[in-house]
Amino acid sequence: MQLIMLGVGSSAGTPVVGCDCATCRSPDARNNRTRCSSAIVLPGGETILIDTGPDLRQQALREGLNRVDAVLYTHTHADHLHGIDDLRAFCQIQRRQIPLYGNHETMLHISNKFPYVIREPGSFWELPVLSINRVSEPFELFGAKITPIPVKHGNSDILGYRIGNFAYITDVSVIPESSLDLLQDLDVLMLDCLRFEPHPTHINLEQSLDYAGLIKARQTYLIHMTHELEFVEASQRLPPMVRLGYDGLRLGSS
Ligand SMILES: [Zn+2]
Ligand SMILES: [Zn+2]
Ligand SMILES: [Zn+2]
């Protein structure tokens, strides 16, 4: 299984429009963060996306991603959802409907806001051809066990996911005890880390490090970062088992 970090930026992305701070002006490519999303490529080549942010098209071109077999949605904020129309390209290549997975609220939101994408395959491929699938319990996709991980994002109940020994938890303010139990014995954890200062709907660096210490994945990568976190400077504040993610980082065997 291979993991590709498509984007590790917060909702504004980095550089931020109109900002000339050191991170936004940095020539280090690891400070260039598109909106938050990752791809998991299973041993059989099946590719599972986590979220479809507004940068999906550029991410797919950059990473040579030409196949998407399913999408796991964490929640429906614009920075995680609004690339949904770009799934059309994969439907056209594959001539197949792509199943979307998420909790009840997420699936309801997508069917209400993007009703034209929920359609059965036919001879018309000028629109995305997608299906909605509500999940709350572990399920199987292409031979891989997928476990939805309920977390709090401010007042919202959203999902993280565990796929094998990899887990993805973004946009989180609290990970409930029952969900921490689902995150034992991980090789890789990708974890929200918005910025240094506290935030009502996201954990900050200090809280991310606390959760990383509790969960004890063999390696934790921080994601969904604002321009406050300059790659080299912020990396120096981390313990050995925690690193900053960056766009284009690939983990695991190809
Ligand atoms: Zn977000
Ligand atoms: Zn900036
Ligand atoms: Zn969010």
mmCIF file of C-alpha atoms and ligand atoms in Angstrom:
data_model
loop_
_atom_site.group_PDB
_atom_site.id
_atom_site.type_symbol
_atom_site.label_atom_id
_atom_site.label_comp_id
_atom_site.label_asym_id
_atom_site.label_seq_id
_atom_site.Cartn_x
_atom_site.Cartn_y
_atom_site.Cartn_z
ATOM 1 C CA MET A 1 0.000 0.000 0.000
ATOM 2 C CA GLN A 2 1.275 3.453 -0.866
ATOM 3 C CA LEU A 3 0.188 6.764 0.594
ATOM 4 C CA ILE A 4 0.486 9.989 -1.406
ATOM 5 C CA MET A 5 0.024 13.318 0.365
ATOM 6 C CA LEU A 6 -1.813 15.339 -2.238
ATOM 7 C CA GLY A 7 -2.133 18.415 -0.039
ATOM 8 C CA VAL A 8 -1.371 19.300 3.571
ATOM 9 C CA GLY A 9 -2.598 22.907 3.609
ATOM 10 C CA SER A 10 -5.356 24.562 5.608
ATOM 11 C CA SER A 11 -8.416 26.080 3.937
ATOM 12 C CA ALA A 12 -6.489 29.123 2.647
ATOM 13 C CA GLY A 13 -3.582 27.073 1.258
ATOM 14 C CA THR A 14 0.029 28.315 1.439
ATOM 15 C CA PRO A 15 1.081 30.738 0.056
ATOM 16 C CA VAL A 16 -1.933 32.708 1.246
ATOM 17 C CA VAL A 17 -3.282 35.176 -1.311
ATOM 18 C CA GLY A 18 -1.900 38.630 -0.490
ATOM 19 C CA CYS A 19 0.532 37.442 2.224
ATOM 20 C CA ASP A 20 4.271 38.104 2.111
ATOM 21 C CA CYS A 21 5.367 36.319 5.305
ATOM 22 C CA ALA A 22 8.522 34.182 5.300
ATOM 23 C CA THR A 23 6.585 30.913 4.725
ATOM 24 C CA CYS A 24 4.526 32.333 1.869
ATOM 25 C CA ARG A 25 7.679 33.735 0.186
ATOM 26 C CA SER A 26 9.767 30.606 0.898
ATOM 27 C CA PRO A 27 11.525 28.935 -2.062
ATOM 28 C CA ASP A 28 11.317 25.592 -0.164
ATOM 29 C CA ALA A 29 8.669 23.522 -1.992
ATOM 30 C CA ARG A 30 7.675 21.954 1.335
ATOM 31 C CA ASN A 31 6.140 25.317 2.271
ATOM 32 C CA ASN A 32 3.842 25.181 -0.736
ATOM 33 C CA ARG A 33 0.677 23.575 0.617
ATOM 34 C CA THR A 34 -2.423 22.852 -1.423
ATOM 35 C CA ARG A 35 -5.727 22.059 0.267
ATOM 36 C CA CYS A 36 -5.874 18.937 2.421
ATOM 37 C CA SER A 37 -6.280 15.539 0.724
ATOM 38 C CA SER A 38 -4.435 12.238 0.370
ATOM 39 C CA ALA A 39 -4.537 9.208 -1.905
ATOM 40 C CA ILE A 40 -4.030 5.595 -0.887
ATOM 41 C CA VAL A 41 -2.946 3.160 -3.568
ATOM 42 C CA LEU A 42 -3.725 -0.452 -2.636
ATOM 43 C CA PRO A 43 -1.496 -3.375 -3.696
ATOM 44 C CA GLY A 44 -3.883 -4.132 -6.600
ATOM 45 C CA GLY A 45 -3.578 -0.537 -7.867
ATOM 46 C CA GLU A 46 -7.017 0.555 -6.640
ATOM 47 C CA THR A 47 -6.814 4.192 -5.539
ATOM 48 C CA ILE A 48 -8.826 5.618 -2.674
ATOM 49 C CA LEU A 49 -8.985 9.395 -2.221
ATOM 50 C CA ILE A 50 -9.574 11.029 1.121
ATOM 51 C CA ASP A 51 -11.620 14.164 0.348
ATOM 52 C CA THR A 52 -11.779 16.146 -2.890
ATOM 53 C CA GLY A 53 -10.420 19.611 -2.153
ATOM 54 C CA PRO A 54 -10.525 22.544 -4.578
ATOM 55 C CA ASP A 55 -6.949 21.751 -5.722
ATOM 56 C CA LEU A 56 -7.769 18.172 -6.828
ATOM 57 C CA ARG A 57 -7.092 18.774 -10.525
ATOM 58 C CA GLN A 58 -3.640 20.286 -9.929
ATOM 59 C CA GLN A 59 -2.807 17.583 -7.378
ATOM 60 C CA ALA A 60 -3.752 14.811 -9.808
ATOM 61 C CA LEU A 61 -1.646 16.364 -12.586
ATOM 62 C CA ARG A 62 1.321 16.894 -10.265
ATOM 63 C CA GLU A 63 1.257 13.317 -8.922
ATOM 64 C CA GLY A 64 0.330 11.529 -12.133
ATOM 65 C CA LEU A 65 -2.867 10.330 -10.494
ATOM 66 C CA ASN A 66 -5.019 8.885 -13.259
ATOM 67 C CA ARG A 67 -7.223 6.504 -11.333
ATOM 68 C CA VAL A 68 -9.736 6.958 -8.493
ATOM 69 C CA ASP A 69 -11.800 3.960 -7.361
ATOM 70 C CA ALA A 70 -13.495 5.445 -4.264
ATOM 71 C CA VAL A 71 -13.581 8.580 -2.120
ATOM 72 C CA LEU A 72 -13.726 8.660 1.673
ATOM 73 C CA TYR A 73 -15.095 11.994 2.887
ATOM 74 C CA THR A 74 -14.172 13.399 6.297
ATOM 75 C CA HIS A 75 -16.717 16.251 6.179
ATOM 76 C CA THR A 76 -18.182 18.813 3.812
ATOM 77 C CA HIS A 77 -16.293 22.046 4.425
ATOM 78 C CA ALA A 78 -15.390 23.636 1.093
ATOM 79 C CA ASP A 79 -11.659 22.935 1.436
ATOM 80 C CA HIS A 80 -12.425 19.172 1.584
ATOM 81 C CA LEU A 81 -15.305 18.907 -0.880
ATOM 82 C CA HIS A 82 -15.315 21.498 -3.635
ATOM 83 C CA GLY A 83 -13.125 19.575 -6.062
ATOM 84 C CA ILE A 84 -15.945 17.025 -6.403
ATOM 85 C CA ASP A 85 -16.618 18.024 -10.022
ATOM 86 C CA ASP A 86 -13.056 17.075 -10.963
ATOM 87 C CA LEU A 87 -13.941 13.426 -10.274
ATOM 88 C CA ARG A 88 -15.524 13.602 -13.726
ATOM 89 C CA ALA A 89 -12.079 13.129 -15.305
ATOM 90 C CA PHE A 90 -11.665 9.750 -13.584
ATOM 91 C CA CYS A 91 -15.218 8.668 -14.454
ATOM 92 C CA GLN A 92 -14.455 9.466 -18.085
ATOM 93 C CA ILE A 93 -11.177 7.506 -18.066
ATOM 94 C CA GLN A 94 -12.612 4.502 -16.230
ATOM 95 C CA ARG A 95 -16.179 4.602 -17.566
ATOM 96 C CA ARG A 96 -17.303 3.609 -14.092
ATOM 97 C CA GLN A 97 -19.336 5.087 -11.281
ATOM 98 C CA ILE A 98 -17.159 6.131 -8.318
ATOM 99 C CA PRO A 99 -18.579 5.367 -4.854
ATOM 100 C CA LEU A 100 -18.386 8.090 -2.180
ATOM 101 C CA TYR A 101 -18.348 7.173 1.518
ATOM 102 C CA GLY A 102 -19.047 9.346 4.555
ATOM 103 C CA ASN A 103 -21.276 9.765 7.574
ATOM 104 C CA HIS A 104 -24.986 10.495 7.312
ATOM 105 C CA GLU A 105 -24.596 14.315 7.419
ATOM 106 C CA THR A 106 -21.877 14.315 4.778
ATOM 107 C CA MET A 107 -23.817 12.125 2.349
ATOM 108 C CA LEU A 108 -26.979 14.195 2.869
ATOM 109 C CA HIS A 109 -25.068 17.439 2.240
ATOM 110 C CA ILE A 110 -23.519 16.118 -0.981
ATOM 111 C CA SER A 111 -26.879 14.880 -2.318
ATOM 112 C CA ASN A 112 -28.492 18.238 -1.477
ATOM 113 C CA LYS A 113 -25.739 20.539 -2.772
ATOM 114 C CA PHE A 114 -24.464 18.481 -5.716
ATOM 115 C CA PRO A 115 -27.546 16.461 -6.796
ATOM 116 C CA TYR A 116 -26.371 16.304 -10.445
ATOM 117 C CA VAL A 117 -23.325 14.151 -9.572
ATOM 118 C CA ILE A 118 -25.324 11.359 -7.950
ATOM 119 C CA ARG A 119 -26.273 9.338 -10.996
ATOM 120 C CA GLU A 120 -26.243 5.879 -12.439
ATOM 121 C CA PRO A 121 -23.717 5.019 -15.143
ATOM 122 C CA GLY A 122 -25.119 5.267 -18.649
ATOM 123 C CA SER A 123 -23.856 6.662 -21.929
ATOM 124 C CA PHE A 124 -23.478 10.235 -20.586
ATOM 125 C CA TRP A 125 -20.075 10.988 -19.008
ATOM 126 C CA GLU A 126 -20.104 14.801 -19.179
ATOM 127 C CA LEU A 127 -20.889 14.958 -15.461
ATOM 128 C CA PRO A 128 -19.332 13.080 -12.528
ATOM 129 C CA VAL A 129 -21.083 9.707 -12.055
ATOM 130 C CA LEU A 130 -21.015 9.044 -8.322
ATOM 131 C CA SER A 131 -22.916 7.095 -5.669
ATOM 132 C CA ILE A 132 -23.403 7.909 -1.995
ATOM 133 C CA ASN A 133 -22.769 5.360 0.730
ATOM 134 C CA ARG A 134 -23.363 6.101 4.411
ATOM 135 C CA VAL A 135 -20.881 4.470 6.751
ATOM 136 C CA SER A 136 -20.516 4.267 10.499
ATOM 137 C CA GLU A 137 -19.073 0.779 10.979
ATOM 138 C CA PRO A 138 -15.941 -0.839 9.510
ATOM 139 C CA PHE A 139 -16.363 -1.988 5.899
ATOM 140 C CA GLU A 140 -14.246 -3.484 3.164
ATOM 141 C CA LEU A 141 -13.052 -1.814 -0.040
ATOM 142 C CA PHE A 142 -11.037 -3.799 -2.607
ATOM 143 C CA GLY A 143 -9.867 -6.182 0.122
ATOM 144 C CA ALA A 144 -8.806 -3.421 2.549
ATOM 145 C CA LYS A 145 -10.543 -2.911 5.887
ATOM 146 C CA ILE A 146 -11.721 0.694 6.300
ATOM 147 C CA THR A 147 -12.665 1.845 9.792
ATOM 148 C CA PRO A 148 -14.522 5.168 10.184
ATOM 149 C CA ILE A 149 -13.156 7.080 13.201
ATOM 150 C CA PRO A 150 -15.684 9.541 14.705
ATOM 151 C CA VAL A 151 -14.095 12.815 15.897
ATOM 152 C CA LYS A 152 -15.312 16.280 16.908
ATOM 153 C CA HIS A 153 -14.601 19.281 14.643
ATOM 154 C CA GLY A 154 -15.890 22.036 16.927
ATOM 155 C CA ASN A 155 -19.596 21.217 17.281
ATOM 156 C CA SER A 156 -19.619 18.982 14.191
ATOM 157 C CA ASP A 157 -19.341 15.202 14.241
ATOM 158 C CA ILE A 158 -17.033 14.234 11.413
ATOM 159 C CA LEU A 159 -14.991 11.177 10.418
ATOM 160 C CA GLY A 160 -11.366 10.220 10.250
ATOM 161 C CA TYR A 161 -10.445 6.862 8.686
ATOM 162 C CA ARG A 162 -8.199 3.942 9.438
ATOM 163 C CA ILE A 163 -7.052 1.833 6.474
ATOM 164 C CA GLY A 164 -4.952 -1.105 7.640
ATOM 165 C CA ASN A 165 -2.232 0.342 9.882
ATOM 166 C CA PHE A 166 -2.588 3.859 8.484
ATOM 167 C CA ALA A 167 -4.966 6.490 9.872
ATOM 168 C CA TYR A 168 -6.026 9.949 8.710
ATOM 169 C CA ILE A 169 -7.483 12.427 11.194
ATOM 170 C CA THR A 170 -7.968 15.973 9.922
ATOM 171 C CA ASP A 171 -10.046 18.945 11.112
ATOM 172 C CA VAL A 172 -10.299 17.701 14.663
ATOM 173 C CA SER A 173 -10.739 19.477 17.980
ATOM 174 C CA VAL A 174 -11.369 16.397 20.154
ATOM 175 C CA ILE A 175 -10.699 12.688 19.572
ATOM 176 C CA PRO A 176 -13.106 10.794 21.891
ATOM 177 C CA GLU A 177 -11.772 7.970 24.062
ATOM 178 C CA SER A 178 -13.736 5.366 22.041
ATOM 179 C CA SER A 179 -12.017 6.573 18.859
ATOM 180 C CA LEU A 180 -8.560 6.540 20.447
ATOM 181 C CA ASP A 181 -9.211 2.821 21.035
ATOM 182 C CA LEU A 182 -9.522 2.381 17.239
ATOM 183 C CA LEU A 183 -6.122 4.009 16.675
ATOM 184 C CA GLN A 184 -3.870 1.498 18.390
ATOM 185 C CA ASP A 185 -0.837 -0.093 16.757
ATOM 186 C CA LEU A 186 -0.569 2.287 13.796
ATOM 187 C CA ASP A 187 2.419 2.493 11.458
ATOM 188 C CA VAL A 188 1.436 5.928 10.180
ATOM 189 C CA LEU A 189 -0.923 8.572 11.543
ATOM 190 C CA MET A 190 -1.707 11.736 9.616
ATOM 191 C CA LEU A 191 -2.966 14.294 12.109
ATOM 192 C CA ASP A 192 -4.437 17.802 12.000
ATOM 193 C CA CYS A 193 -2.138 20.580 13.246
ATOM 194 C CA LEU A 194 -3.566 23.941 12.250
ATOM 195 C CA ARG A 195 -1.148 26.407 13.849
ATOM 196 C CA PHE A 196 0.607 27.393 17.103
ATOM 197 C CA GLU A 197 -2.299 29.284 18.689
ATOM 198 C CA PRO A 198 -5.407 27.416 19.950
ATOM 199 C CA HIS A 199 -8.428 27.337 17.617
ATOM 200 C CA PRO A 200 -12.066 26.431 18.432
ATOM 201 C CA THR A 201 -12.428 23.737 15.760
ATOM 202 C CA HIS A 202 -8.862 22.433 15.233
ATOM 203 C CA ILE A 203 -6.061 21.184 17.468
ATOM 204 C CA ASN A 204 -2.922 23.334 17.553
ATOM 205 C CA LEU A 205 0.698 22.125 17.611
ATOM 206 C CA GLU A 206 0.761 21.495 21.355
ATOM 207 C CA GLN A 207 -2.478 19.466 21.233
ATOM 208 C CA SER A 208 -1.337 17.563 18.136
ATOM 209 C CA LEU A 209 1.847 16.529 19.933
ATOM 210 C CA ASP A 210 -0.215 15.473 22.971
ATOM 211 C CA TYR A 211 -2.439 13.269 20.783
ATOM 212 C CA ALA A 212 0.575 11.914 18.865
ATOM 213 C CA GLY A 213 2.085 10.929 22.226
ATOM 214 C CA LEU A 214 -1.151 9.242 23.315
ATOM 215 C CA ILE A 215 -1.747 7.374 20.058
ATOM 216 C CA LYS A 216 1.928 6.393 19.623
ATOM 217 C CA ALA A 217 1.882 5.597 15.914
ATOM 218 C CA ARG A 218 5.332 4.556 14.703
ATOM 219 C CA GLN A 219 5.334 7.772 12.671
ATOM 220 C CA THR A 220 2.976 10.740 12.864
ATOM 221 C CA TYR A 221 2.778 13.320 10.072
ATOM 222 C CA LEU A 222 1.156 16.686 10.737
ATOM 223 C CA ILE A 223 -1.265 18.001 8.096
ATOM 224 C CA HIS A 224 -3.807 20.818 7.467
ATOM 225 C CA MET A 225 -1.242 23.480 8.411
ATOM 226 C CA THR A 226 -1.454 27.234 7.944
ATOM 227 C CA HIS A 227 1.446 29.453 6.846
ATOM 228 C CA GLU A 228 2.347 29.958 10.534
ATOM 229 C CA LEU A 229 4.284 26.681 10.339
ATOM 230 C CA GLU A 230 7.446 27.254 8.302
ATOM 231 C CA PHE A 231 8.703 23.770 7.391
ATOM 232 C CA VAL A 232 12.288 23.872 8.705
ATOM 233 C CA GLU A 233 11.561 26.055 11.725
ATOM 234 C CA ALA A 234 8.495 24.069 12.859
ATOM 235 C CA SER A 235 10.254 20.716 12.219
ATOM 236 C CA GLN A 236 12.856 21.645 14.842
ATOM 237 C CA ARG A 237 10.144 21.728 17.520
ATOM 238 C CA LEU A 238 9.055 18.109 16.939
ATOM 239 C CA PRO A 239 10.005 14.887 18.712
ATOM 240 C CA PRO A 240 11.557 12.141 16.515
ATOM 241 C CA MET A 241 8.304 10.255 15.901
ATOM 242 C CA VAL A 242 6.508 13.341 14.560
ATOM 243 C CA ARG A 243 7.226 15.118 11.273
ATOM 244 C CA LEU A 244 5.560 17.745 9.150
ATOM 245 C CA GLY A 245 3.852 16.390 6.075
ATOM 246 C CA TYR A 246 4.382 18.101 2.746
ATOM 247 C CA ASP A 247 2.691 18.011 -0.646
ATOM 248 C CA GLY A 248 3.918 15.120 -2.766
ATOM 249 C CA LEU A 249 5.347 13.068 0.113
ATOM 250 C CA ARG A 250 4.943 9.336 -0.590
ATOM 251 C CA LEU A 251 5.064 6.622 2.063
ATOM 252 C CA GLY A 252 5.069 2.851 1.794
ATOM 253 C CA SER A 253 5.905 0.640 -1.135
ATOM 254 C CA SER A 254 4.719 1.451 -4.637
HETATM 255 ZN ZN ZN B 1 -10.308 21.843 6.563
HETATM 256 ZN ZN ZN B 2 1.934 33.942 4.831
HETATM 257 ZN ZN ZN B 3 -13.359 21.623 8.384
#
